PDB file of C-alpha atoms in Angstrom:
ATOM      1  CA  MET A   1     121.488  39.050  92.040  1.00  0.00           C
ATOM      2  CA  TYR A   2     120.713  42.224  93.929  1.00  0.00           C
ATOM      3  CA  ASN A   3     123.883  41.918  96.100  1.00  0.00           C
ATOM      4  CA  ILE A   4     126.063  41.384  93.028  1.00  0.00           C
ATOM      5  CA  LYS A   5     124.571  44.249  91.259  1.00  0.00           C
ATOM      6  CA  ARG A   6     124.785  46.576  94.415  1.00  0.00           C
ATOM      7  CA  LEU A   7     128.490  45.886  94.683  1.00  0.00           C
ATOM      8  CA  ASP A   8     129.150  46.175  90.982  1.00  0.00           C
ATOM      9  CA  TYR A   9     127.502  49.514  90.897  1.00  0.00           C
ATOM     10  CA  THR A  10     128.974  50.985  94.107  1.00  0.00           C
ATOM     11  CA  TYR A  11     132.630  49.797  93.507  1.00  0.00           C
ATOM     12  CA  GLY A  12     132.484  49.850  89.678  1.00  0.00           C
ATOM     13  CA  VAL A  13     131.030  53.326  89.350  1.00  0.00           C
ATOM     14  CA  PHE A  14     132.221  55.053  92.407  1.00  0.00           C
ATOM     15  CA  GLY A  15     135.464  53.372  93.398  1.00  0.00           C
ATOM     16  CA  LYS A  16     137.006  55.077  96.471  1.00  0.00           C
ATOM     17  CA  ASN A  17     133.461  56.543  97.150  1.00  0.00           C
ATOM     18  CA  ALA A  18     131.880  53.129  97.193  1.00  0.00           C
ATOM     19  CA  GLU A  19     131.412  52.895 101.091  1.00  0.00           C
ATOM     20  CA  TYR A  20     129.323  56.090 101.028  1.00  0.00           C
ATOM     21  CA  TYR A  21     127.033  54.671  98.282  1.00  0.00           C
ATOM     22  CA  LYS A  22     126.922  51.249  99.996  1.00  0.00           C
ATOM     23  CA  LYS A  23     125.343  52.953 103.041  1.00  0.00           C
ATOM     24  CA  LEU A  24     122.547  54.295 100.862  1.00  0.00           C
ATOM     25  CA  LEU A  25     121.555  50.980  99.364  1.00  0.00           C
ATOM     26  CA  PRO A  26     120.359  48.158 101.731  1.00  0.00           C
ATOM     27  CA  GLU A  27     122.911  45.416 102.266  1.00  0.00           C
ATOM     28  CA  LYS A  28     120.229  42.868 101.319  1.00  0.00           C
ATOM     29  CA  LEU A  29     116.605  42.865 100.192  1.00  0.00           C
ATOM     30  CA  PRO A  30     114.086  42.218 102.824  1.00  0.00           C
ATOM     31  CA  ASP A  31     112.410  38.837 103.288  1.00  0.00           C
ATOM     32  CA  GLU A  32     109.049  40.383 102.103  1.00  0.00           C
ATOM     33  CA  CYS A  33     109.979  41.946  98.873  1.00  0.00           C
ATOM     34  CA  GLU A  34     107.507  42.352  95.959  1.00  0.00           C
ATOM     35  CA  ASP A  35     107.501  44.331  92.624  1.00  0.00           C
ATOM     36  CA  TYR A  36     111.309  44.531  92.908  1.00  0.00           C
ATOM     37  CA  SER A  37     113.231  46.761  90.379  1.00  0.00           C
ATOM     38  CA  PHE A  38     116.841  47.995  90.519  1.00  0.00           C
ATOM     39  CA  VAL A  39     117.925  50.191  87.623  1.00  0.00           C
ATOM     40  CA  THR A  40     121.533  51.367  87.477  1.00  0.00           C
ATOM     41  CA  LYS A  41     123.270  53.831  85.197  1.00  0.00           C
ATOM     42  CA  GLY A  42     127.074  53.813  84.984  1.00  0.00           C
ATOM     43  CA  SER A  43     129.564  56.777  84.544  1.00  0.00           C
ATOM     44  CA  ILE A  44     130.089  58.478  81.249  1.00  0.00           C
ATOM     45  CA  LEU A  45     131.903  61.623  80.413  1.00  0.00           C
ATOM     46  CA  ALA A  46     129.365  64.276  79.866  1.00  0.00           C
ATOM     47  CA  GLN A  47     128.332  67.581  81.190  1.00  0.00           C
ATOM     48  CA  ASP A  48     125.460  67.482  83.685  1.00  0.00           C
ATOM     49  CA  TYR A  49     125.558  63.657  83.994  1.00  0.00           C
ATOM     50  CA  HIS A  50     125.550  61.673  87.192  1.00  0.00           C
ATOM     51  CA  ALA A  51     125.753  57.997  87.532  1.00  0.00           C
ATOM     52  CA  SER A  52     122.490  56.881  89.396  1.00  0.00           C
ATOM     53  CA  SER A  53     120.579  54.013  90.519  1.00  0.00           C
ATOM     54  CA  CYS A  54     116.806  53.385  91.625  1.00  0.00           C
ATOM     55  CA  LEU A  55     115.931  50.581  93.838  1.00  0.00           C
ATOM     56  CA  MET A  56     112.177  50.089  94.164  1.00  0.00           C
ATOM     57  CA  PHE A  57     110.087  47.406  95.922  1.00  0.00           C
ATOM     58  CA  ARG A  58     107.138  46.804  98.256  1.00  0.00           C
ATOM     59  CA  THR A  59     107.585  45.302 101.711  1.00  0.00           C
ATOM     60  CA  ASP A  60     106.042  44.937 105.079  1.00  0.00           C
ATOM     61  CA  GLU A  61     105.258  47.782 107.617  1.00  0.00           C
ATOM     62  CA  GLU A  62     107.986  46.573 110.081  1.00  0.00           C
ATOM     63  CA  THR A  63     110.692  46.866 107.374  1.00  0.00           C
ATOM     64  CA  ILE A  64     109.486  50.354 106.419  1.00  0.00           C
ATOM     65  CA  LYS A  65     109.706  51.275 110.122  1.00  0.00           C
ATOM     66  CA  ASP A  66     113.216  50.003 110.322  1.00  0.00           C
ATOM     67  CA  TYR A  67     114.172  51.799 107.077  1.00  0.00           C
ATOM     68  CA  ALA A  68     112.658  55.067 108.299  1.00  0.00           C
ATOM     69  CA  GLU A  69     114.724  55.031 111.503  1.00  0.00           C
ATOM     70  CA  TYR A  70     117.887  54.160 109.529  1.00  0.00           C
ATOM     71  CA  TYR A  71     117.357  56.748 106.682  1.00  0.00           C
ATOM     72  CA  SER A  72     116.187  59.563 109.134  1.00  0.00           C
ATOM     73  CA  SER A  73     119.622  59.141 110.812  1.00  0.00           C
ATOM     74  CA  LEU A  74     121.297  59.823 107.373  1.00  0.00           C
ATOM     75  CA  SER A  75     118.692  62.486 106.218  1.00  0.00           C
ATOM     76  CA  ASP A  76     118.989  66.229 106.436  1.00  0.00           C
ATOM     77  CA  GLU A  77     115.596  66.841 105.306  1.00  0.00           C
ATOM     78  CA  VAL A  78     112.218  64.977 105.107  1.00  0.00           C
ATOM     79  CA  ILE A  79     109.806  65.882 102.373  1.00  0.00           C
ATOM     80  CA  VAL A  80     106.058  65.041 102.514  1.00  0.00           C
ATOM     81  CA  LYS A  81     103.562  65.467  99.699  1.00  0.00           C
ATOM     82  CA  LYS A  82     101.639  68.578  99.771  1.00  0.00           C
ATOM     83  CA  GLU A  83      98.026  69.159  98.660  1.00  0.00           C
ATOM     84  CA  ASP A  84      99.017  71.683  96.038  1.00  0.00           C
ATOM     85  CA  GLU A  85     101.015  69.921  93.360  1.00  0.00           C
ATOM     86  CA  THR A  86     102.288  73.320  92.039  1.00  0.00           C
ATOM     87  CA  GLU A  87     104.032  73.900  95.342  1.00  0.00           C
ATOM     88  CA  ASP A  88     105.462  70.387  95.549  1.00  0.00           C
ATOM     89  CA  TYR A  89     108.449  70.555  93.310  1.00  0.00           C
ATOM     90  CA  SER A  90     110.865  68.397  95.461  1.00  0.00           C
ATOM     91  CA  PHE A  91     108.274  65.545  95.983  1.00  0.00           C
ATOM     92  CA  TYR A  92     107.454  65.244  92.295  1.00  0.00           C
ATOM     93  CA  SER A  93     111.006  65.861  91.221  1.00  0.00           C
ATOM     94  CA  PHE A  94     112.095  62.854  93.219  1.00  0.00           C
ATOM     95  CA  LEU A  95     109.237  60.720  91.665  1.00  0.00           C
ATOM     96  CA  ASP A  96     110.317  62.056  88.160  1.00  0.00           C
ATOM     97  CA  LYS A  97     114.002  61.147  88.668  1.00  0.00           C
ATOM     98  CA  ALA A  98     112.812  57.646  89.826  1.00  0.00           C
ATOM     99  CA  LYS A  99     110.978  57.308  86.672  1.00  0.00           C
ATOM    100  CA  ILE A 100     107.838  56.393  88.684  1.00  0.00           C
ATOM    101  CA  ASP A 101     104.938  55.424  86.243  1.00  0.00           C
ATOM    102  CA  ASP A 102     102.056  57.801  86.450  1.00  0.00           C
ATOM    103  CA  SER A 103      99.738  54.942  87.292  1.00  0.00           C
ATOM    104  CA  LEU A 104     101.600  54.566  90.684  1.00  0.00           C
ATOM    105  CA  LEU A 105     101.318  58.184  91.754  1.00  0.00           C
ATOM    106  CA  GLY A 106      98.277  57.460  94.009  1.00  0.00           C
ATOM    107  CA  GLU A 107     100.396  54.972  95.882  1.00  0.00           C
ATOM    108  CA  PHE A 108     102.549  57.681  97.464  1.00  0.00           C
ATOM    109  CA  ASP A 109      99.938  59.844  99.074  1.00  0.00           C
ATOM    110  CA  ASN A 110     101.431  59.312 102.514  1.00  0.00           C
ATOM    111  CA  ALA A 111     105.002  58.791 101.513  1.00  0.00           C
ATOM    112  CA  LYS A 112     107.968  60.551 103.149  1.00  0.00           C
ATOM    113  CA  ILE A 113     111.180  61.260 101.227  1.00  0.00           C
ATOM    114  CA  TYR A 114     114.342  61.254 103.333  1.00  0.00           C
ATOM    115  CA  ARG A 115     116.788  63.485 101.495  1.00  0.00           C
ATOM    116  CA  ILE A 116     120.430  62.730 102.121  1.00  0.00           C
ATOM    117  CA  ASN A 117     123.101  65.296 102.327  1.00  0.00           C
ATOM    118  CA  GLY A 118     121.083  67.969 100.402  1.00  0.00           C
ATOM    119  CA  ASN A 119     121.997  66.112  97.223  1.00  0.00           C
ATOM    120  CA  ASP A 120     119.358  65.816  94.570  1.00  0.00           C
ATOM    121  CA  PRO A 121     118.056  63.200  93.986  1.00  0.00           C
ATOM    122  CA  GLU A 122     119.864  61.101  96.639  1.00  0.00           C
ATOM    123  CA  GLY A 123     117.282  59.790  99.278  1.00  0.00           C
ATOM    124  CA  ALA A 124     114.756  57.270 100.139  1.00  0.00           C
ATOM    125  CA  LEU A 125     110.995  57.402  99.681  1.00  0.00           C
ATOM    126  CA  LEU A 126     109.061  55.406 102.259  1.00  0.00           C
ATOM    127  CA  ASP A 127     105.340  54.765 102.183  1.00  0.00           C
ATOM    128  CA  ARG A 128     103.825  52.910 105.060  1.00  0.00           C
ATOM    129  CA  ASP A 129     100.405  52.658 103.535  1.00  0.00           C
ATOM    130  CA  SER A 130     101.372  51.023 100.243  1.00  0.00           C
ATOM    131  CA  GLY A 131     104.700  49.389 101.443  1.00  0.00           C
ATOM    132  CA  TYR A 132     106.724  51.029  98.818  1.00  0.00           C
ATOM    133  CA  VAL A 133     110.363  51.839  99.192  1.00  0.00           C
ATOM    134  CA  VAL A 134     112.222  53.857  96.536  1.00  0.00           C
ATOM    135  CA  ILE A 135     115.786  54.616  96.955  1.00  0.00           C
ATOM    136  CA  LEU A 136     117.701  56.875  94.553  1.00  0.00           C
ATOM    137  CA  THR A 137     121.563  57.389  94.437  1.00  0.00           C
TER     138      THR A 137
END
């Protein structure tokens, strides 16, 4: 169902901008894909509202490596977790917008967030240690 939901989200919500959003979400899920979740929110007329999606799953190290190469080519900034949480707004803001459960926070100690076009929250979080991929649009 991922492929149908991806196309429904990109074309249904963004119309003429669908090609841009299709680039942010993988064309298909990897062969090794565990703990899959894909939450989409459509458009509504409201101030300060942006349609969004959050794709999250765990995969193998080779897929993470391929995604890192791809998202680094789209990215204008790479964010890594800092030791001092009070100085780490961008990292934790991404996790908050992805609605990551607090019990999973320890899974992202070595994650990198590839922020795309300076847009918040657009980007991809990749963690080679845990295998997590989190993509926000």
